[in-house]
Short mmCIF file of C-alpha atoms in Angstrom, two decimals:
data_model
loop_
_atom_site.label_atom_id
_atom_site.label_comp_id
_atom_site.label_asym_id
_atom_site.label_seq_id
_atom_site.Cartn_x
_atom_site.Cartn_y
_atom_site.Cartn_z
CA MET A 1 11.37 18.02 49.28
CA THR A 2 15.11 18.02 49.90
CA GLU A 3 15.20 14.24 49.84
CA PHE A 4 13.43 14.25 46.50
CA MET A 5 15.90 16.73 45.05
CA ASP A 6 18.82 14.65 46.30
CA PHE A 7 17.28 11.51 44.80
CA PHE A 8 16.74 13.27 41.48
CA LYS A 9 20.35 14.54 41.42
CA ASN A 10 21.74 11.10 42.16
CA TYR A 11 19.59 9.22 39.67
CA ARG A 12 18.69 11.84 37.07
CA VAL A 13 20.60 10.04 34.32
CA TYR A 14 18.67 6.82 34.91
CA LEU A 15 15.38 8.69 35.12
CA LEU A 16 16.04 10.52 31.86
CA VAL A 17 16.91 7.24 30.16
CA LEU A 18 13.73 5.59 31.44
CA LEU A 19 11.60 8.52 30.32
CA GLY A 20 13.31 8.74 26.95
CA LEU A 21 13.01 5.06 25.99
CA PRO A 22 9.24 5.14 25.24
CA ALA A 23 9.62 8.26 23.11
CA LEU A 24 12.55 6.71 21.22
CA THR A 25 10.63 3.48 20.64
CA ALA A 26 7.58 5.38 19.38
CA GLY A 27 9.79 7.39 17.04
CA ILE A 28 11.39 4.25 15.58
CA ILE A 29 7.97 2.66 15.02
CA CYS A 30 6.66 5.79 13.27
CA LEU A 31 9.77 5.95 11.09
CA LYS A 32 9.37 2.29 10.04
CA ARG A 33 5.72 2.89 9.13
CA MET A 34 6.60 5.93 7.06
CA ILE A 35 9.27 3.96 5.19
CA CYS A 36 6.85 1.09 4.50
CA GLN A 37 4.12 3.43 3.27
CA ARG A 38 6.56 5.28 1.02
CA GLN A 39 7.76 1.96 -0.42
CA LYS A 40 4.17 0.86 -1.12
CA ARG A 41 3.41 4.15 -2.86
CA LYS A 42 6.52 3.74 -5.02
CA GLU A 43 5.48 0.20 -6.00
CA ILE A 44 1.96 1.33 -6.91
CA SER A 45 3.28 4.29 -8.88
CA ARG A 46 5.70 1.99 -10.72
CA ALA A 47 2.83 -0.35 -11.60
CA ALA A 48 0.86 2.62 -12.92
CA GLU A 49 3.78 3.73 -15.09
CA ASP A 50 4.21 0.20 -16.46
CA LYS A 51 0.52 0.03 -17.28
CA LEU A 52 0.62 3.36 -19.11
CA ARG A 53 3.58 2.17 -21.16
CA ASP A 54 1.70 -1.03 -22.03
CA GLU A 55 -1.36 0.97 -23.08
CA ASN A 56 0.71 3.26 -25.30
CA LEU A 57 2.42 0.25 -26.88
CA ASN A 58 -0.92 -1.49 -27.46
CA HIS A 59 -2.26 1.68 -29.07
CA VAL A 60 0.67 1.77 -31.48
CA ILE A 61 0.34 -1.94 -32.31
CA LEU A 62 -3.41 -1.69 -32.87
CA ASN A 63 -2.86 1.52 -34.85
CA GLY A 64 -5.52 3.48 -33.06
CA ASP A 65 -8.85 2.82 -34.79
CA VAL A 66 -8.14 -0.54 -36.39
CA GLY A 67 -11.33 -2.39 -37.17
CA ASN A 68 -13.50 0.72 -36.71
CA GLY A 69 -13.01 0.68 -32.97
CA GLN A 70 -13.72 -3.02 -32.62
CA ALA A 71 -10.29 -3.84 -31.17
CA LYS A 72 -10.59 -4.15 -27.42
CA GLU A 73 -7.79 -4.42 -24.91
CA VAL A 74 -8.04 -7.37 -22.56
CA TYR A 75 -7.29 -6.23 -19.06
CA LYS A 76 -5.43 -8.60 -16.79
CA PRO A 77 -4.54 -8.17 -13.13
CA TYR A 78 -0.95 -7.22 -12.45
CA ASP A 79 -1.00 -9.25 -9.25
CA VAL A 80 -3.07 -12.21 -8.07
CA ASP A 81 -3.10 -13.77 -4.61
CA TYR A 82 -5.02 -17.04 -4.25
CA GLY A 83 -6.07 -18.26 -0.84
CA ASN A 84 -5.61 -14.90 0.84
CA ALA A 85 -8.81 -13.11 0.08
CA GLY A 86 -8.38 -10.77 3.02
CA GLY A 87 -5.25 -9.28 1.48
CA ASP A 88 -3.37 -6.41 3.02
CA LYS A 89 -5.04 -3.47 4.63
CA LYS A 90 -5.95 -0.94 2.00
CA ASN A 91 -3.51 1.83 1.39
CA SER A 92 -5.37 5.14 1.40
CA GLY A 93 -2.21 7.13 0.69
CA ARG A 94 -1.98 9.21 -2.49
CA SER A 95 0.82 8.84 -4.98
CA VAL A 96 1.77 11.95 -6.93
CA ARG A 97 2.81 11.55 -10.55
CA GLN A 98 4.51 14.03 -12.84
CA ASP A 99 2.22 13.51 -15.81
CA ASP A 100 -1.44 14.36 -16.44
CA HIS A 101 -2.70 10.78 -16.56
CA ILE A 102 -5.11 9.47 -13.96
CA MET A 103 -4.86 5.82 -13.03
CA VAL A 104 -7.01 3.78 -10.69
CA GLN A 105 -5.78 0.81 -8.69
CA LEU A 106 -8.56 -1.66 -7.92
CA ILE A 107 -7.91 -4.43 -5.41
CA GLU A 108 -10.58 -7.04 -6.03
CA LYS A 109 -11.37 -9.28 -3.05
CA THR A 110 -13.49 -12.42 -3.19
CA GLU A 111 -13.74 -15.51 -1.02
CA LEU A 112 -11.15 -17.28 -3.19
CA SER A 113 -8.63 -14.69 -4.29
CA THR A 114 -7.36 -11.14 -4.35
CA ARG A 115 -6.57 -9.52 -7.71
CA LYS A 116 -5.00 -6.14 -8.36
CA PHE A 117 -5.75 -4.04 -11.44
CA MET A 118 -4.18 -0.79 -12.63
CA MET A 119 -6.44 0.91 -15.16
CA ASN A 120 -7.11 4.22 -16.89
CA PRO A 121 -10.58 5.64 -16.08
CA VAL A 122 -10.39 8.07 -19.01
CA LYS A 123 -11.18 5.07 -21.25
CA LYS A 124 -13.97 3.96 -18.88
CA ILE A 125 -13.69 0.83 -16.76
CA ARG A 126 -16.69 -1.47 -17.05
CA ILE A 127 -17.22 -4.24 -14.49
CA GLY A 128 -19.68 -7.12 -14.87
CA SER A 129 -20.17 -10.76 -15.75
CA ASP A 130 -20.37 -10.43 -19.54
CA LEU A 131 -17.14 -11.67 -21.16
CA GLN A 132 -17.30 -9.28 -24.10
CA GLU A 133 -18.71 -6.05 -22.67
CA ASN A 134 -16.49 -5.56 -19.63
CA ASP A 135 -12.92 -4.60 -18.86
CA ILE A 136 -13.01 -6.52 -15.56
CA VAL A 137 -15.04 -9.73 -15.78
CA VAL A 138 -16.52 -11.02 -12.51
CA LEU A 139 -17.86 -14.57 -12.79
CA ALA A 140 -19.80 -14.61 -9.54
CA GLU A 141 -23.42 -15.03 -8.52
CA ASN A 142 -25.74 -12.01 -8.58
CA ILE A 143 -23.36 -9.95 -10.72
CA SER A 144 -25.13 -8.33 -13.67
CA PRO A 145 -23.75 -8.61 -17.21
CA ARG A 146 -23.03 -4.88 -17.03
CA GLN A 147 -22.83 -3.99 -13.34
CA CYS A 148 -21.07 -0.64 -13.06
CA GLU A 149 -18.71 1.75 -14.80
CA ILE A 150 -15.81 3.86 -13.51
CA PHE A 151 -14.98 6.95 -15.56
CA ALA A 152 -13.07 10.21 -15.33
CA VAL A 153 -14.26 13.78 -15.86
CA ARG A 154 -11.31 16.16 -16.02
CA ASP A 155 -9.19 15.24 -13.00
CA LYS A 156 -11.93 13.52 -10.99
CA VAL A 157 -13.01 9.86 -11.00
CA PHE A 158 -16.62 8.71 -10.70
CA ILE A 159 -18.59 5.46 -10.57
CA LYS A 160 -22.13 4.82 -11.77
CA ASN A 161 -24.41 1.81 -11.65
CA LEU A 162 -25.44 0.26 -14.98
CA SER A 163 -27.71 -2.51 -13.70
CA SER A 164 -31.39 -2.37 -12.84
CA GLU A 165 -31.19 -5.76 -11.10
CA SER A 166 -28.06 -5.57 -8.91
CA ARG A 167 -26.91 -2.82 -6.58
CA THR A 168 -23.51 -1.19 -6.45
CA ILE A 169 -22.60 0.12 -3.00
CA LEU A 170 -19.89 2.63 -2.17
CA ARG A 171 -18.38 2.52 1.32
CA ARG A 172 -16.34 5.46 2.62
CA LYS A 173 -15.04 4.97 6.15
CA LYS A 174 -18.19 4.23 8.19
CA GLU A 175 -20.65 5.59 5.65
CA GLN A 176 -22.31 3.70 2.78
CA ALA A 177 -24.21 4.92 -0.26
CA ILE A 178 -26.07 3.19 -3.09
CA VAL A 179 -24.55 4.15 -6.44
CA ASP A 180 -27.13 5.29 -9.00
CA GLU A 181 -26.99 5.83 -12.74
CA LYS A 182 -25.92 9.46 -12.31
CA GLY A 183 -22.67 8.58 -10.56
CA ILE A 184 -20.77 9.27 -7.34
CA ARG A 185 -17.23 10.57 -7.07
CA LEU A 186 -14.58 8.03 -6.05
CA LEU A 187 -11.77 8.86 -3.62
CA SER A 188 -8.70 6.95 -2.51
CA GLY A 189 -9.64 4.66 0.35
CA ASP A 190 -13.18 4.01 -0.92
CA THR A 191 -14.52 0.46 -1.26
CA VAL A 192 -16.95 -0.57 -4.01
CA MET A 193 -19.10 -3.60 -3.13
CA LEU A 194 -20.85 -5.82 -5.68
CA ASN A 195 -22.72 -8.73 -4.07
CA GLY A 196 -19.83 -10.56 -2.41
CA VAL A 197 -17.08 -8.94 -4.48
CA SER A 198 -15.37 -5.77 -3.26
CA TYR A 199 -12.86 -3.36 -4.77
CA ASP A 200 -10.53 -1.18 -2.71
CA ILE A 201 -9.88 2.01 -4.64
CA MET A 202 -6.77 4.12 -4.95
CA ILE A 203 -6.62 7.13 -7.28
CA ILE A 204 -3.19 7.92 -8.72
CA ASN A 205 -2.61 11.21 -10.55
#
């Protein structure tokens, strides 16, 4: 016991350094991850703000009800990545905004590309293969003309299936559920799957 105490006294500085290095390394790694996640949330929030400004500008240009409601905004992805269908790991973090608008980021993943959309569910977001009826057009096999619809009720976002031929599946962590015509609530981190096409969901409010 005395020998151990003498050894500890002689080399306690080295021992403390050796014991402290792993903790310091882990702290640096955690700090870097927090900084990266915060930066991603800022970028997503900025994209949502830009989209809202574009929508407000389009509303002014179209003068609200021009053409008895026939004017339809054409939604385009704000980011497209070809040849990297896997994309980044989905960000399940939640970005807090200072206004009452709800926005939904959809990261569409196919075998050929990854597209990112920032859209307002209050106006309803329709997904399908029909070029005229949908906000997001998916030209892929086994996608119905009107596949599904994402919509908001108060401060909550839901998805419902519109097709009697094709299924819409919601995956949340390890669980999966078939979306029916009544609707299921969407949460950040969910994945919507449509016959080979998937959408990672992030709710921003």
